[in-house]
Amino acid sequence: MSASDCLVTETPDVLRAALERADDGVVILDSAHRITHFNAAAERIWKLARADVLGRDAAALSLTCLQADPVVDFRDEISLVRRDGSRIKAAVSLASIVAEGAIHHIVFARDVTAEAERRVRIGLLNAVSDQTNRVVIITDTDQNIRYVNSTFTKLFGYTSAQAEGRRAAELIAGSHTNRKAVGKLVERLMHGGRRGEVETLVYDKDGEEIWVCARIDAFRDTKGRVKHFFALLEDITETRQLRSLQQLIMSALADEVPITEIADRLCRRVEQIAPDVVCSLLHVDSAGLVHPLGGPSLPEDYSRALDGIAIGPDVGSCGTAAFYGRPVLAIDLDTDPRWQPYKARPLQVGLRACWSTPIKAKDGRVIATFAFYFRQSRAPSNWHRRIVDACVDLGAFAIERKEARAEIARLAYHDILTGLPNRAQLRHLITTAIDACPTGGHVALAFLDVDHFKDVNDTLGHAAGDELLVQLAQRLREQIGPADMLGRLGGDEFVILLPNRNAESAARVAGQITDALSAPLRLGSKPMQMSASIGISLYPDHATDIDTLMQQADAAMYMAKQAGRSTHRLFSAEMNGLAEQRLALIAALRRAIAEDALTLSYQPQIRSRDGAVHGVEALARWHDPVLGEVSPAKFIPLAEECGLIEQIGLWSVREACRQMASWRRAGLNIPSVSVNLSPINFRHVALAARLADILAEYELPPNALMLEITEGTFMQDGAAALETMHAIRALGVGLSVDDFGTGYSSLSRLAHLPIRELKIDRSFMRDIEKDSAALAIATAVVRVGQGLGMTVVAEGVETEGQRKMLAELGCDVVQGFLYAPALAPVAFERWLIEHSAEQARAMLGRLDVAPRDAVAVKRSA
Ligand code: C2E
Ligand code: CA
Ligand code: CA
């Protein structure tokens, strides 16, 4: 007899008692579906008394599984509606047993309502935690993972099955995880502390770095004992780390931080967020030489040693990357053939691998390399690549800006043709030499002017003249000592600064130069005889200030010319007779102003876009009955020295306005007139009021007047000039920086001044067609000027080639002999009428072509 038979037929007392005690409800039915057993647990589940159900039909239990025919075995969780209408969730299983030829059914039932509710709640919580883009990790107090959400799987690559049971620290922490901070926080939580946050690097299943911000909290039981830790991890790789790199560069650029400082800051920040990396930035110059920009963690001697190395197909990682224009990885410096000459120092400080990425300018030129050195022999991770991706564009921008700036700075101090220091730089060099001169010592200043240079220019052309000047500069350089300095004032005038030389020693050098020039220079294959006259002044014997010393050297040079040229003269007191000539000239100028003998000529400024007249520049002319035509290049500096320039400036403004008003009345539409003012005019804030009066007098709008100022205006005694400039700008009158590129102004300074226009100095025009460097410079000035929202005017445009080039650069306005020289008013009116007619013809020509073009287009379509 089987156990079940026994149960049904003669249930022994022990079993009966056991059934009564069971947690599950047990119901037994006979073959006719009548209830034969109903234990205590069943009474609780169905809320029915045993007496009410025994012997009754199973339908009383409202179990659908019993209503099937035939009844089959069953196991499920079902909803049970009880007699009193209440509902519970019950786990029900039904088994059929055959005993003594009859079928019995035995039903086990358990109330699982609470469990089911908990399961639903957990399901909901899961769904919620899977919804968030934050990683959820729950651990026990030993930090074994008990739960992770789906974001965890997405971010780290481990399934919850792979994660659960593992120690969180083993699973996602790695070499650069801030275990200390996490440990401290956990410790604090264990002792009742509040939740906290830690920013740290963690690692995914493939070992890739992920920056997270982890907020860790503790779950406590009612007695306050910690039961679980709960961590919410936010991936801040993109949002905070990469963006912070970009912000670092941008804000440094905005603050005009020097590029080397930007590079150092960038490297340091990269090393913080990628602690495996030692970072460096090298600049690649236009000659293909590298120069360290930043690399604060590399040994200084190593960086220094890299300076000036030429890029090439097998020059370390950086030189090679720059050469090919693509990233280069050297997994093991020790064995990499490209690294053999350079490897010793990095290996010594424990750097084994180097990955370098080229940084390219907008035109595709490699301008820098961004290198990651590693302490292991390894390749960069995705994280490293993302860092580089995030930085290269901004890096390129920063470096390009630096290049443009350096170029403009170089321009400001160097003569383009010869590469020698220019007037501005010379003054600086002379001041330095004088300051450094010991008591009892001397500094000699020699002015050199080429004899009959004008003839060369006039007969052989400017190109030949330029070529000759370059050769001359070369020869002069060979004649001077290492401490001496050679510069070019402009034209055919050179200056030689001779520190620590007395009169005899300086005269000896001058003699050597005269001798050296006796050997002919070569123009192509033609020998060319050339000589120069030299004048020398001596600090402190002749004068102690630069201006007087220069005048004296100049006077001595004239004496050398008068002595028959090809010789030198030392300044002497008798030469002060020249000062008398100067006084006579000043008197004549005074008279000319008093008698209103100065006139203005007008040179048109042409808009590149459409050839229309943008404005005119008014240039002073002085015809003296005795001296003849005196060039403004001569009388303007004189007027500045003797205090006449203020008067000339105001006179020019008034005269230009009078002329404009007269033209406007006559129906000639000239948008504006530019008047040149001296820095001295800007010393009085009253200038703005005077301008307002003049404009009112001639009924001109303020935008009809533009003032050309030189960089000197806002470089010297700043405050008053600046106030005047702002007052003028407030008036609506424009300010234009004349001769841009020859002075000292820093671009950052320009950006903060109320300036509307930049005029590129005419010295840059000459080489713009043939010299790519000159073109690059003009490009930089145009870009920078327009970047600052200014109109850019190119002056001194003489050829169609130059005009075309400038138009391609996007230069707004051109001015020069190509269109017209400065013309007296009547001549200018004629020019304007002819120009307007030409404009109209050109426009008609375009209209004429248009219909035919339209037909052609239609046909081909
Ligand atoms: P600037 O203001 O730079 O004037 C431009 C000079 O370049 C003018 O010389 C003009 O005749 C010349 N120029 C114009 N187009 C070309 C060209 O295509 N090629 C070449 N090689 N030169 C060209 P200018 O009239 O002899 O004036 C010399 C300087 O005297 C001016 O240089 C300006 O600094 C000063 N100046 C002239 N008039 C006045 C004035 O009324 N007041 C003040 N303060 N300075 C003046
Ligand atoms: Ca000017
Ligand atoms: Ca100019």
Short mmCIF file of N, CA and C and ligand atoms in Angstrom, two decimals, residues 462 599-600 603 617-621 631-637 640 645 648-649 651-652 675-679 681 708 710 738-739 759 761-762 795-799 802 815-818 820-822, ligand 1:
data_model
loop_
_atom_site.label_atom_id
_atom_site.label_comp_id
_atom_site.label_asym_id
_atom_site.label_seq_id
_atom_site.Cartn_x
_atom_site.Cartn_y
_atom_site.Cartn_z
N HIS A 462 61.97 99.18 -59.45
CA HIS A 462 61.94 98.92 -58.00
C HIS A 462 62.51 97.56 -57.64
N THR A 599 47.47 123.42 -48.65
CA THR A 599 46.26 122.93 -49.33
C THR A 599 46.07 121.45 -49.01
N LEU A 600 44.93 120.94 -49.38
CA LEU A 600 44.70 119.50 -49.20
C LEU A 600 44.50 118.86 -50.57
N GLN A 603 42.88 111.63 -52.09
CA GLN A 603 43.13 110.36 -52.75
C GLN A 603 41.94 109.42 -52.52
N GLU A 617 41.00 110.19 -48.78
CA GLU A 617 41.92 110.62 -47.75
C GLU A 617 42.45 112.00 -48.12
N ALA A 618 42.40 112.91 -47.15
CA ALA A 618 42.92 114.26 -47.38
C ALA A 618 44.38 114.29 -46.96
N LEU A 619 45.27 114.74 -47.87
CA LEU A 619 46.70 114.79 -47.58
C LEU A 619 47.20 116.22 -47.78
N ALA A 620 47.95 116.70 -46.80
CA ALA A 620 48.39 118.09 -46.83
C ALA A 620 49.46 118.33 -47.91
N ARG A 621 49.40 119.49 -48.55
CA ARG A 621 50.40 119.88 -49.54
C ARG A 621 50.89 121.28 -49.21
N SER A 631 57.65 118.11 -49.09
CA SER A 631 56.87 116.89 -48.85
C SER A 631 56.34 116.85 -47.40
N PRO A 632 55.11 116.36 -47.22
CA PRO A 632 54.58 116.26 -45.85
C PRO A 632 55.48 115.36 -45.00
N ALA A 633 56.16 114.39 -45.63
CA ALA A 633 57.05 113.52 -44.88
C ALA A 633 58.14 114.37 -44.21
N LYS A 634 58.37 115.57 -44.74
CA LYS A 634 59.38 116.45 -44.16
C LYS A 634 58.75 117.46 -43.21
N PHE A 635 57.64 118.13 -43.66
CA PHE A 635 57.15 119.22 -42.81
C PHE A 635 56.23 118.76 -41.68
N ILE A 636 55.62 117.59 -41.82
CA ILE A 636 54.76 117.12 -40.72
C ILE A 636 55.60 116.80 -39.46
N PRO A 637 56.69 116.00 -39.60
CA PRO A 637 57.52 115.76 -38.39
C PRO A 637 58.06 117.07 -37.81
N GLU A 640 55.45 118.71 -35.86
CA GLU A 640 55.25 118.01 -34.59
C GLU A 640 56.29 118.48 -33.57
N ILE A 645 51.77 121.39 -35.11
CA ILE A 645 50.95 120.31 -35.66
C ILE A 645 49.48 120.40 -35.22
N ILE A 648 47.79 122.60 -37.62
CA ILE A 648 47.65 121.96 -38.94
C ILE A 648 46.53 120.94 -38.90
N GLY A 649 46.46 120.17 -37.82
CA GLY A 649 45.43 119.13 -37.70
C GLY A 649 44.04 119.74 -37.77
N TRP A 651 43.18 122.69 -38.82
CA TRP A 651 42.99 123.31 -40.12
C TRP A 651 42.57 122.26 -41.15
N SER A 652 43.27 121.08 -41.13
CA SER A 652 42.95 120.02 -42.10
C SER A 652 41.51 119.57 -41.95
N VAL A 675 40.93 112.30 -42.42
CA VAL A 675 41.92 113.34 -42.15
C VAL A 675 42.99 112.76 -41.22
N ASN A 676 44.25 113.03 -41.53
CA ASN A 676 45.34 112.53 -40.68
C ASN A 676 45.53 113.47 -39.50
N LEU A 677 45.56 112.89 -38.28
CA LEU A 677 45.83 113.71 -37.10
C LEU A 677 47.06 113.16 -36.38
N SER A 678 47.75 114.05 -35.74
CA SER A 678 48.96 113.66 -35.00
C SER A 678 48.55 113.24 -33.58
N PRO A 679 49.37 112.38 -32.96
CA PRO A 679 49.09 112.01 -31.57
C PRO A 679 48.92 113.24 -30.68
N ASN A 681 47.40 115.97 -31.32
CA ASN A 681 46.03 116.46 -31.35
C ASN A 681 45.15 115.79 -30.30
N GLU A 708 42.41 109.60 -39.14
CA GLU A 708 43.48 108.59 -39.20
C GLU A 708 44.48 108.91 -38.10
N THR A 710 47.89 107.26 -35.75
CA THR A 710 48.92 106.23 -35.76
C THR A 710 48.89 105.53 -34.42
N ASP A 738 46.24 104.19 -38.86
CA ASP A 738 47.04 104.36 -40.07
C ASP A 738 48.33 103.55 -39.96
N ASP A 739 48.93 103.21 -41.07
CA ASP A 739 50.24 102.54 -41.11
C ASP A 739 50.27 101.31 -40.21
N LYS A 759 44.29 100.46 -41.42
CA LYS A 759 44.92 100.62 -42.73
C LYS A 759 46.25 99.87 -42.74
N ASP A 761 49.76 99.07 -43.67
CA ASP A 761 50.81 99.96 -44.16
C ASP A 761 51.23 99.59 -45.58
N ARG A 762 51.61 100.62 -46.34
CA ARG A 762 51.92 100.34 -47.75
C ARG A 762 53.19 99.52 -47.93
N GLU A 795 46.64 100.28 -48.17
CA GLU A 795 47.11 101.49 -48.85
C GLU A 795 48.36 101.20 -49.67
N GLY A 796 48.65 102.06 -50.60
CA GLY A 796 49.84 101.86 -51.42
C GLY A 796 49.66 100.79 -52.49
N VAL A 797 48.42 100.58 -52.93
CA VAL A 797 48.16 99.57 -53.95
C VAL A 797 48.49 100.16 -55.32
N GLU A 798 49.48 99.58 -55.96
CA GLU A 798 49.96 100.17 -57.21
C GLU A 798 49.66 99.33 -58.44
N THR A 799 49.46 98.02 -58.24
CA THR A 799 49.29 97.16 -59.42
C THR A 799 47.98 96.39 -59.35
N GLN A 802 48.27 93.27 -57.23
CA GLN A 802 48.06 93.49 -55.79
C GLN A 802 46.57 93.61 -55.47
N GLN A 815 43.45 101.51 -51.66
CA GLN A 815 43.79 102.91 -51.93
C GLN A 815 45.20 102.91 -52.49
N GLY A 816 45.43 103.65 -53.56
CA GLY A 816 46.80 103.71 -54.07
C GLY A 816 46.86 104.25 -55.48
N PHE A 817 48.10 104.34 -55.97
CA PHE A 817 48.34 104.92 -57.29
C PHE A 817 47.61 104.15 -58.39
N LEU A 818 47.28 102.88 -58.15
CA LEU A 818 46.54 102.11 -59.16
C LEU A 818 45.30 102.88 -59.58
N ALA A 820 44.45 106.32 -58.21
CA ALA A 820 44.83 107.73 -58.37
C ALA A 820 45.78 108.13 -57.25
N PRO A 821 46.69 109.07 -57.52
CA PRO A 821 47.45 109.66 -56.42
C PRO A 821 46.55 110.68 -55.72
N ALA A 822 47.10 111.35 -54.70
CA ALA A 822 46.33 112.42 -54.07
C ALA A 822 46.21 113.56 -55.09
P1 C2E B 1 50.02 108.53 -44.97
O1 C2E B 1 48.93 109.03 -44.12
O2 C2E B 1 50.38 107.09 -44.81
O3 C2E B 1 49.60 108.87 -46.43
C1 C2E B 1 49.78 108.04 -47.48
C2 C2E B 1 50.98 108.45 -48.25
O4 C2E B 1 51.25 107.48 -49.23
C3 C2E B 1 50.80 109.77 -48.98
O5 C2E B 1 52.06 110.40 -49.07
C4 C2E B 1 50.37 109.28 -50.36
O6 C2E B 1 50.61 110.20 -51.39
C5 C2E B 1 51.23 108.07 -50.53
N1 C2E B 1 50.66 107.10 -51.43
C6 C2E B 1 49.36 106.97 -51.78
N2 C2E B 1 49.20 105.94 -52.64
C7 C2E B 1 50.43 105.42 -52.86
C8 C2E B 1 50.93 104.33 -53.66
O7 C2E B 1 50.18 103.63 -54.36
N3 C2E B 1 52.27 104.07 -53.60
C9 C2E B 1 53.11 104.84 -52.84
N4 C2E B 1 54.42 104.54 -52.85
N5 C2E B 1 52.67 105.85 -52.09
C10 C2E B 1 51.35 106.16 -52.09
P2 C2E B 1 52.22 111.89 -48.68
O8 C2E B 1 51.06 112.67 -49.17
O9 C2E B 1 53.59 112.29 -49.05
O10 C2E B 1 52.09 111.89 -47.13
C11 C2E B 1 53.08 111.37 -46.34
C12 C2E B 1 52.65 111.29 -44.90
O11 C2E B 1 52.53 112.59 -44.34
C13 C2E B 1 51.28 110.70 -44.72
O12 C2E B 1 51.36 109.35 -44.75
C14 C2E B 1 50.91 111.25 -43.36
O13 C2E B 1 51.52 110.49 -42.36
C15 C2E B 1 51.54 112.60 -43.37
N6 C2E B 1 50.50 113.59 -43.67
C16 C2E B 1 50.06 114.01 -44.87
N7 C2E B 1 49.11 114.97 -44.71
C17 C2E B 1 48.94 115.13 -43.39
C18 C2E B 1 48.09 115.98 -42.58
O14 C2E B 1 47.27 116.76 -43.06
N8 C2E B 1 48.23 115.89 -41.22
C19 C2E B 1 49.11 115.03 -40.65
N9 C2E B 1 49.17 114.97 -39.33
N10 C2E B 1 49.90 114.21 -41.37
C20 C2E B 1 49.83 114.27 -42.73
#
